[in-house]
Coordinates of C-alpha atoms in Angstrom, one line a residue:
S1 CA 27.5 3.3 7.9
S2 CA 25.6 1.0 5.6
L3 CA 28.3 -1.7 5.9
Q4 CA 28.0 -1.3 9.7
V5 CA 24.2 -1.9 9.4
R6 CA 24.8 -5.0 7.3
R7 CA 27.1 -6.4 9.9
M8 CA 24.5 -5.7 12.6
I9 CA 21.9 -7.6 10.6
Q10 CA 24.3 -10.5 10.1
N11 CA 25.0 -10.7 13.9
Y12 CA 21.3 -10.5 14.6
I13 CA 20.6 -13.4 12.1
A14 CA 23.3 -15.5 13.8
E15 CA 21.7 -15.2 17.2
H16 CA 18.0 -14.5 16.5
G17 CA 17.4 -15.9 13.0
A18 CA 14.8 -18.6 12.8
E19 CA 17.2 -21.2 11.5
H20 CA 19.1 -20.9 14.8
V21 CA 16.1 -20.4 17.1
R22 CA 14.3 -23.5 15.7
T23 CA 17.1 -25.7 17.0
L24 CA 17.1 -24.5 20.6
P25 CA 16.1 -26.8 23.4
A26 CA 12.7 -26.2 24.9
E27 CA 13.8 -24.1 27.9
Q28 CA 15.8 -21.7 25.7
F29 CA 13.2 -21.5 23.0
C30 CA 10.3 -20.8 25.3
R31 CA 12.3 -17.9 26.9
R32 CA 12.8 -16.2 23.5
G33 CA 10.9 -13.1 22.3
F34 CA 9.5 -12.3 18.9
V35 CA 8.2 -9.3 16.9
Y36 CA 5.3 -9.6 14.5
G37 CA 5.2 -8.0 11.0
R38 CA 1.9 -8.0 9.2
A39 CA 1.0 -6.6 5.7
T40 CA -2.4 -6.5 4.2
E41 CA -1.5 -6.4 0.5
D42 CA -2.4 -2.7 0.3
G43 CA 0.3 -0.5 -1.3
F44 CA 3.5 -2.4 -1.8
G45 CA 5.8 0.3 -0.4
N46 CA 3.6 0.9 2.7
D47 CA 3.2 -2.9 3.4
M48 CA 6.9 -3.7 3.1
Y49 CA 7.7 -1.0 5.6
K50 CA 5.4 -2.7 8.1
I51 CA 7.4 -5.9 7.8
L52 CA 10.8 -4.2 7.6
T53 CA 10.0 -2.0 10.7
A54 CA 9.3 -5.2 12.6
A55 CA 12.6 -6.5 11.5
G56 CA 14.4 -3.4 12.7
L57 CA 12.6 -3.5 16.0
G58 CA 13.6 -7.1 16.3
I59 CA 17.3 -6.0 16.0
M60 CA 16.8 -3.3 18.6
L61 CA 15.0 -5.6 21.1
N62 CA 16.9 -8.9 20.4
R63 CA 13.7 -10.6 19.2
S64 CA 13.1 -13.0 16.3
L65 CA 10.9 -12.0 13.3
I66 CA 7.5 -13.4 12.5
I67 CA 5.8 -12.7 9.2
G68 CA 2.1 -12.7 9.7
E69 CA 0.0 -14.9 7.4
H70 CA -3.4 -13.9 6.2
G71 CA -5.8 -14.5 9.0
S72 CA -3.1 -14.8 11.7
T73 CA -4.6 -11.9 13.8
N74 CA -7.4 -14.2 14.6
P75 CA -6.4 -15.8 18.0
A76 CA -7.8 -19.2 16.8
Y77 CA -5.8 -19.2 13.6
V78 CA -3.7 -22.3 13.1
G79 CA -3.0 -22.5 9.3
L80 CA -2.9 -25.6 7.2
T81 CA 0.4 -27.0 6.0
G82 CA 0.9 -26.1 2.3
H83 CA -1.9 -23.6 2.4
I84 CA -0.4 -20.7 4.3
R85 CA -0.9 -17.4 2.6
L86 CA 1.8 -14.8 3.2
P87 CA 1.5 -11.2 2.0
F88 CA 2.3 -10.9 -1.7
G89 CA 3.3 -14.5 -1.4
D90 CA 2.6 -15.4 -5.0
Y91 CA 5.3 -12.9 -6.0
I92 CA 7.9 -12.6 -3.2
K93 CA 9.4 -15.0 -0.8
Y94 CA 10.6 -14.5 2.7
S95 CA 13.9 -15.7 4.1
N96 CA 14.1 -18.9 6.1
Q97 CA 15.4 -16.8 8.9
T98 CA 11.7 -15.7 9.6
F99 CA 8.9 -17.5 11.4
T100 CA 5.2 -17.7 10.6
V101 CA 2.5 -17.6 13.3
S102 CA 1.5 -21.2 12.6
E103 CA 5.0 -22.4 13.0
I104 CA 5.4 -20.6 16.3
K105 CA 2.2 -22.1 17.6
L106 CA 3.3 -25.6 16.7
L107 CA 6.7 -25.1 18.4
W108 CA 5.0 -23.6 21.5
V109 CA 2.9 -26.8 21.8
K110 CA 5.9 -29.1 21.0
H111 CA 8.0 -27.5 23.8
D112 CA 5.1 -27.2 26.2
C113 CA 5.9 -23.6 26.8
V114 CA 2.7 -22.7 28.6
K115 CA 2.6 -25.5 31.3
T116 CA 6.3 -26.3 31.7
F117 CA 7.7 -22.8 31.5
N118 CA 4.6 -20.7 32.4
R119 CA 5.0 -18.8 29.1
P120 CA 1.6 -18.0 27.4
L121 CA 1.7 -17.1 23.7
V122 CA 0.4 -13.5 23.5
I123 CA 0.8 -10.6 21.2
R124 CA 1.2 -7.2 22.7
V125 CA -0.1 -4.6 20.3
D126 CA 1.1 -1.0 20.0
D127 CA -0.6 1.0 17.2
F128 CA 1.6 3.8 15.9
Q129 CA -1.3 5.3 14.0
K130 CA -3.1 6.1 17.3
P131 CA -0.8 8.9 18.6
T132 CA -2.6 9.2 21.9
R133 CA -2.3 5.5 22.7
T134 CA 1.1 4.4 21.3
R135 CA 4.0 3.9 23.8
V136 CA 6.7 4.5 21.1
L137 CA 8.1 7.6 23.0
C138 CA 7.2 6.8 26.6
E139 CA 8.1 3.3 27.5
D140 CA 11.2 1.1 27.7
W141 CA 10.2 -1.8 25.4
T142 CA 13.2 -3.9 26.5
K143 CA 11.3 -4.5 29.7
W144 CA 8.2 -5.9 28.0
K145 CA 8.0 -9.6 28.8
D146 CA 5.2 -10.5 26.3
S147 CA 6.2 -13.3 24.0
I148 CA 5.3 -11.3 20.8
I149 CA 5.2 -7.6 20.1
W150 CA 3.3 -6.1 17.2
F151 CA 4.2 -2.5 16.4
K152 CA 1.2 -1.9 14.2
G153 CA 0.5 0.7 11.5
T154 CA 4.2 1.3 10.5
T155 CA 3.6 2.2 6.9
D156 CA 6.9 4.1 6.2
S157 CA 10.4 4.6 7.6
T158 CA 9.3 7.2 10.3
A159 CA 7.8 4.9 12.9
L160 CA 11.0 3.1 13.8
Q161 CA 12.8 6.5 14.0
F162 CA 10.5 7.7 16.7
F163 CA 12.5 5.6 19.1
L164 CA 15.3 8.1 18.6
K165 CA 13.3 10.4 20.9
N166 CA 12.1 7.8 23.4
R167 CA 12.5 9.1 26.9
H168 CA 14.5 6.0 28.0
P169 CA 18.3 6.2 27.3
I170 CA 18.5 2.5 26.5
M171 CA 15.8 2.8 23.8
Q172 CA 17.5 5.9 22.4
S173 CA 20.9 4.2 22.4
S174 CA 19.7 1.1 20.5
A175 CA 17.8 3.2 18.0
T176 CA 20.8 5.5 17.3
L177 CA 23.1 2.5 16.9
L178 CA 20.8 1.1 14.2
L179 CA 19.5 4.3 12.6
G180 CA 22.3 6.8 13.1
D181 CA 22.1 10.3 14.4
P182 CA 19.7 12.5 12.4
S183 CA 21.9 15.6 13.0
Q184 CA 24.9 13.7 11.4
P185 CA 23.7 12.5 8.0
N186 CA 26.9 10.5 7.3
S187 CA 26.0 8.3 10.3
R188 CA 22.7 7.1 8.8
G189 CA 23.1 3.8 7.0
N190 CA 20.8 2.3 4.4
L191 CA 18.8 0.4 7.0
F192 CA 15.6 -0.5 5.1
G193 CA 17.5 -1.4 1.9
E194 CA 19.7 -3.8 3.9
L195 CA 16.7 -5.3 5.7
F196 CA 14.9 -5.8 2.4
R197 CA 17.9 -7.5 0.9
T198 CA 18.2 -9.8 3.8
F199 CA 14.6 -10.9 4.3
I200 CA 12.8 -10.5 0.9
S201 CA 13.4 -11.7 -2.7
P202 CA 11.4 -12.2 -5.8
M203 CA 9.6 -15.5 -6.6
P204 CA 10.9 -17.3 -9.8
V205 CA 7.9 -16.1 -11.8
V206 CA 8.8 -12.5 -11.1
E207 CA 12.5 -13.1 -11.7
D208 CA 11.7 -14.7 -15.1
A209 CA 9.6 -11.6 -16.0
V210 CA 12.5 -9.3 -15.1
K211 CA 14.9 -11.3 -17.2
W212 CA 12.4 -11.2 -20.1
A213 CA 12.2 -7.4 -19.8
L214 CA 15.9 -7.0 -19.8
R215 CA 16.3 -9.0 -23.0
G216 CA 19.8 -10.3 -22.3
V217 CA 21.1 -7.2 -20.5
S218 CA 22.2 -7.9 -17.0
K219 CA 21.6 -4.5 -15.4
P220 CA 20.3 -1.1 -16.4
D221 CA 22.4 1.9 -15.6
V222 CA 19.8 4.3 -14.3
S223 CA 16.1 3.7 -13.3
L224 CA 13.3 6.3 -13.3
H225 CA 10.2 5.9 -11.2
L226 CA 7.4 8.2 -12.6
R227 CA 4.3 8.6 -10.4
M228 CA 1.9 10.4 -12.7
L229 CA -1.6 9.6 -11.6
N230 CA -2.8 9.5 -15.2
N231 CA -1.3 13.0 -15.8
R232 CA 1.0 13.6 -18.9
S233 CA 2.6 16.8 -17.8
K234 CA 5.4 17.8 -20.2
R235 CA 7.2 19.8 -17.4
T236 CA 7.4 16.6 -15.3
L237 CA 8.9 14.7 -18.1
D238 CA 11.4 17.5 -19.0
A239 CA 12.5 17.8 -15.4
A240 CA 12.9 14.0 -15.1
C241 CA 15.0 13.7 -18.2
S242 CA 17.2 16.5 -17.0
C243 CA 17.8 14.6 -13.8
I244 CA 18.6 11.4 -15.8
F245 CA 21.1 13.4 -17.9
R246 CA 22.8 14.5 -14.7
A247 CA 23.1 10.9 -13.5
L248 CA 24.4 9.7 -16.9
K249 CA 27.0 12.4 -17.2
K250 CA 28.3 11.8 -13.7
H251 CA 28.6 8.0 -13.9
L252 CA 28.7 7.1 -17.6
H253 CA 30.5 9.9 -19.5
Q254 CA 32.3 7.4 -21.6
K255 CA 29.6 4.8 -22.3
K256 CA 28.0 5.2 -25.8
Q257 CA 24.5 4.1 -25.1
P258 CA 23.5 3.6 -21.5
L259 CA 20.3 1.8 -20.5
V260 CA 17.5 3.6 -18.6
V261 CA 14.6 1.6 -17.1
V262 CA 11.3 3.5 -16.7
V263 CA 8.5 2.3 -14.4
S264 CA 5.3 4.2 -14.1
D265 CA 1.6 3.9 -13.0
T266 CA 0.9 5.7 -16.3
P267 CA 2.6 3.8 -19.1
A268 CA 1.5 6.2 -21.8
V269 CA 4.1 8.7 -20.7
I270 CA 7.0 6.4 -21.3
E271 CA 7.0 7.2 -25.0
G272 CA 7.7 10.8 -24.1
I273 CA 10.7 9.8 -22.1
E274 CA 12.0 7.7 -25.0
R275 CA 11.6 10.6 -27.3
R276 CA 13.5 13.0 -25.0
L277 CA 16.4 10.6 -24.4
K278 CA 16.7 9.4 -28.0
G279 CA 20.3 9.5 -29.1
F280 CA 21.6 9.6 -25.6
A281 CA 20.3 6.5 -23.9
K282 CA 18.2 3.4 -24.7
V283 CA 14.9 3.3 -22.7
L284 CA 13.5 0.0 -21.5
H285 CA 10.3 -0.8 -19.7
F286 CA 8.2 -3.9 -18.8
D287 CA 5.4 -4.1 -21.3
Y288 CA 3.2 -6.5 -19.5
K289 CA 0.7 -6.9 -22.4
M290 CA 3.5 -7.9 -24.8
F291 CA 4.8 -10.2 -22.0
L292 CA 1.5 -12.0 -21.8
R293 CA 1.4 -12.4 -25.6
L294 CA 5.0 -13.6 -26.2
A295 CA 6.3 -15.2 -23.0
Q296 CA 6.1 -18.9 -22.7
N297 CA 4.7 -20.9 -19.7
T298 CA 3.3 -17.8 -18.0
S299 CA 2.1 -18.5 -14.5
K300 CA -1.6 -18.2 -13.6
V301 CA -0.7 -15.6 -11.0
M302 CA 0.6 -13.4 -13.7
S303 CA -2.4 -13.2 -16.0
A304 CA -4.4 -10.1 -17.2
T305 CA -7.1 -10.9 -14.7
S306 CA -5.0 -11.9 -11.6
F307 CA -4.3 -9.6 -8.7
R308 CA -6.4 -6.7 -10.1
P309 CA -6.5 -3.4 -8.2
P310 CA -9.7 -2.5 -6.5
S311 CA -11.6 0.2 -8.5
K312 CA -11.2 2.7 -5.7
R313 CA -7.4 2.5 -6.0
T314 CA -7.0 2.6 -9.8
R315 CA -6.3 6.4 -9.8
D316 CA -3.5 5.9 -7.3
W317 CA -2.0 2.6 -8.5
G318 CA -3.1 2.6 -12.2
S319 CA -5.3 0.1 -13.9
M320 CA -2.7 -2.6 -14.6
P321 CA -2.7 -5.9 -12.6
R322 CA -0.9 -5.3 -9.4
W323 CA 1.8 -7.9 -10.1
V324 CA 3.2 -5.5 -12.7
A325 CA 4.3 -3.1 -10.0
L326 CA 6.3 -5.9 -8.4
V327 CA 8.0 -6.8 -11.6
D328 CA 8.7 -3.1 -12.1
F329 CA 10.2 -2.9 -8.6
F330 CA 12.6 -5.8 -9.1
L331 CA 13.5 -4.6 -12.6
A332 CA 14.2 -1.0 -11.6
S333 CA 16.1 -2.1 -8.5
R334 CA 18.8 -3.7 -10.7
S335 CA 20.1 -0.2 -11.5
K336 CA 23.9 0.2 -11.3
Y337 CA 24.2 3.9 -10.5
A338 CA 21.1 5.8 -9.7
V339 CA 17.3 5.8 -9.1
V340 CA 15.4 8.9 -10.1
S341 CA 12.0 9.7 -8.5
A342 CA 9.7 12.0 -10.4
A343 CA 6.0 12.7 -10.1
N344 CA 3.1 14.9 -11.1
R345 CA 2.6 15.8 -7.4
R346 CA 4.4 13.9 -4.7
V347 CA 8.1 12.9 -5.2
G348 CA 9.9 10.2 -3.2
T349 CA 6.9 8.0 -2.2
T350 CA 7.4 4.9 0.0
Y351 CA 7.6 2.8 -3.2
A352 CA 10.3 5.0 -4.7
Q353 CA 12.3 5.1 -1.4
L354 CA 12.2 1.4 -1.0
L355 CA 13.2 0.9 -4.6
A356 CA 16.2 3.1 -4.3
S357 CA 17.3 1.7 -1.0
F358 CA 17.0 -1.9 -2.2
A359 CA 18.9 -1.0 -5.4
A360 CA 21.7 0.5 -3.4
A361 CA 21.9 -2.5 -1.0
S362 CA 21.7 -5.2 -3.6
N363 CA 24.1 -3.6 -6.1
E364 CA 27.5 -5.2 -6.0
H365 CA 28.6 -3.0 -8.9
N366 CA 29.1 -0.2 -6.3
K367 CA 30.8 -1.6 -3.3
H368 CA 30.1 1.6 -1.4
H369 CA 26.6 3.0 -1.1
S370 CA 28.0 6.5 -1.3
D371 CA 28.6 5.8 -5.0
F372 CA 24.9 5.1 -5.6
E373 CA 22.5 8.0 -6.0
F374 CA 18.9 8.5 -5.2
L375 CA 17.7 11.6 -7.0
S376 CA 14.4 13.5 -6.7
S377 CA 13.2 15.4 -9.8
F378 CA 11.1 18.5 -9.1
Q379 CA 9.5 20.6 -11.9
S380 CA 9.2 24.3 -11.0
P381 CA 5.4 24.3 -10.2
L382 CA 6.0 21.8 -7.4
L383 CA 8.4 24.3 -5.8
A384 CA 6.3 27.4 -6.0
A385 CA 5.5 27.2 -2.3
G386 CA 8.7 25.5 -1.4
L387 CA 8.3 21.8 -0.4
S388 CA 5.1 22.3 1.6
G389 CA 3.2 20.4 -1.1
Q390 CA 5.1 17.2 -0.4
R391 CA 2.5 16.2 2.1
G392 CA 2.8 12.4 2.4
W393 CA 3.8 11.8 6.0
G394 CA 6.3 9.2 5.1
H395 CA 7.5 10.7 1.8
A396 CA 11.1 11.7 1.4
W397 CA 10.7 15.5 1.5
R398 CA 8.0 15.9 4.1
R399 CA 10.5 17.1 6.8
F400 CA 11.7 19.9 4.5
G401 CA 8.3 21.4 3.9
G402 CA 8.3 24.1 6.6
P403 CA 9.3 27.8 6.7
L404 CA 12.9 27.0 5.9
S405 CA 12.0 25.6 2.4
C406 CA 12.8 28.0 -0.5
H407 CA 9.9 29.2 -2.7
N408 CA 9.7 29.7 -6.4
Q409 CA 12.8 27.6 -7.4
R410 CA 13.6 26.4 -10.8
N411 CA 13.6 22.7 -11.7
Q412 CA 15.6 20.7 -9.2
C413 CA 17.5 17.4 -9.3
A414 CA 18.0 16.8 -5.6
E415 CA 20.2 14.3 -3.8
T416 CA 17.9 12.3 -1.6
P417 CA 18.8 10.3 1.5
L418 CA 18.2 6.5 1.3
L419 CA 16.9 6.7 4.8
S420 CA 14.3 9.4 4.9
Y421 CA 14.2 11.7 8.0
A422 CA 11.5 11.5 10.7
W423 CA 12.6 14.5 12.7
W424 CA 13.8 18.0 11.9
E425 CA 17.4 18.1 13.1
G426 CA 19.3 18.3 9.8
P427 CA 20.1 21.3 7.6
W428 CA 17.1 23.1 6.1
Q429 CA 14.6 20.9 7.8
S430 CA 11.5 22.5 9.4
P431 CA 8.0 21.3 10.1
V432 CA 4.7 22.4 8.5
P433 CA 2.0 23.5 11.0
G434 CA 0.2 20.1 10.7
D435 CA 3.4 18.3 11.8
I436 CA 3.6 20.4 14.9
R437 CA 0.0 19.6 15.8
R438 CA 0.6 15.9 15.0
M439 CA 3.6 15.7 17.3
L440 CA 1.6 17.2 20.1
S441 CA -0.8 14.3 19.8
Y442 CA 2.1 12.0 20.2
G443 CA 3.1 13.8 23.3
I444 CA 6.0 15.9 22.3
Q445 CA 6.1 19.7 21.6
V446 CA 8.1 20.8 18.5
T447 CA 9.0 24.4 17.7
E448 CA 8.6 26.1 14.3
T449 CA 12.2 25.2 13.5
G450 CA 11.7 21.6 14.5
Q451 CA 13.4 21.4 17.8
A452 CA 11.8 19.2 20.5
V453 CA 11.0 21.1 23.6
R454 CA 12.8 19.6 26.6
G455 CA 10.4 18.4 29.3
S456 CA 7.3 18.3 27.1
L457 CA 7.6 14.5 26.6
E458 CA 8.2 13.8 30.3
R459 CA 5.1 15.7 31.3
S460 CA 3.0 14.0 28.6
C461 CA 4.2 10.5 29.4
E462 CA 3.5 10.9 33.1
A463 CA 0.0 12.0 32.3
R464 CA -0.7 9.3 29.7
K465 CA -2.8 6.4 31.1
V466 CA -3.6 3.9 28.4
P467 CA -4.6 0.3 28.9
V468 CA -2.3 -2.4 27.5
E469 CA -3.7 -4.2 24.4
V470 CA -2.9 -7.9 24.5
M471 CA -4.1 -10.8 22.3
R472 CA -3.9 -14.3 23.8
L473 CA -3.4 -16.8 21.0
Q474 CA -5.1 -20.1 21.0
L475 CA -2.8 -23.1 20.5
P476 CA -3.5 -26.2 18.4
R477 CA -4.0 -29.5 20.3
H478 CA -1.4 -31.4 18.3
G479 CA 2.2 -30.6 17.7
R480 CA 4.1 -32.1 20.7
G481 CA 6.8 -34.6 19.9

């Protein structure tokens, strides 16, 4: 299924990638459609899902991908050559198969799309985080004629999967082709990992930091993501190490000293992991303070004072410069065999999901994604009330938090899907009461066991009267030629 997704992306690039679309004659170019993905340099996982969701939507709708620069939501934005700021642009680069808003505007003027072909440059906005206003379930988006579509507020893998329940068969069909059938787990490919692999890569400064951290080793065997929020719970570390042991025994029973990479918002806990794994595995992590002391020719964008987190987010992200999390991401994503997600509270965050899915997609060591494992480590206190405490809407285990989740379990090392679920149609999935209420606001009634009530969406869509939000973009006066 993941190889099928990769082929779909390759076919999409051949027809709708920017390198091809840039070369089209005026009449063909001006008839093309685009999707807009914009990130605001908030949490890295959440922001990347905004861009990757736009890429997935582009495949569904046969539209090319635009990466929104800083300031590009201002209709008058033009952008200056050489001074365009893309999200996280000092640390990651975007494929040449993507456009920017400034480039689209220049091409729109060059080809005289407005006057010659009566094609104004507009962005139609649909905000997923406004349940009573979004058209994600009600309308056939293939019929939208607007030049650009912005599916806004898509901070995790669930937004794109809402099209699986769209009331129009053509939308359901294209979503199922791309995402698979939620009731058949083997049909669900590693979509977001493949999209990340296609459109995003580290800048050389990040790649150099990763190589420095590896110290001559090409790839770690297993990676551990520890989200501790400054907590140093021994139970969390014990459970995480137990999960690592499982992965090592399965994949590396003959290797003498496997390599485990640990990334965490709370570096003080890494010593505890090293102590627990001593004699079984070598532990490696990116010590950014040592890197700043010892590495030569360090970039100014990777200093102790650059890209600092805002004070209100230090509890969530840690106090380190934010570029450290990007080095950690590309370091841990080199894992050959498994990514383990562990946490003091919430396991399988968007960062951890994206890390695991990208690792699986970019890992040529395992030619089949089924050989790669994404594991979630739960210490027993997190399971006292089942999985109801995993409350992040887009986190990996949210759809398992309802009445079917088992209470008072011992530590668990759970196999985790690379594409998290958005509905409740698979085994052991059931919604928490808040999910049922939330789905009602989107216009669809869901039972306590997670089944969508037939007819509820049709009635809601017929009653929903929401004005269309469209932004008309101003074009520069130059650019024709």
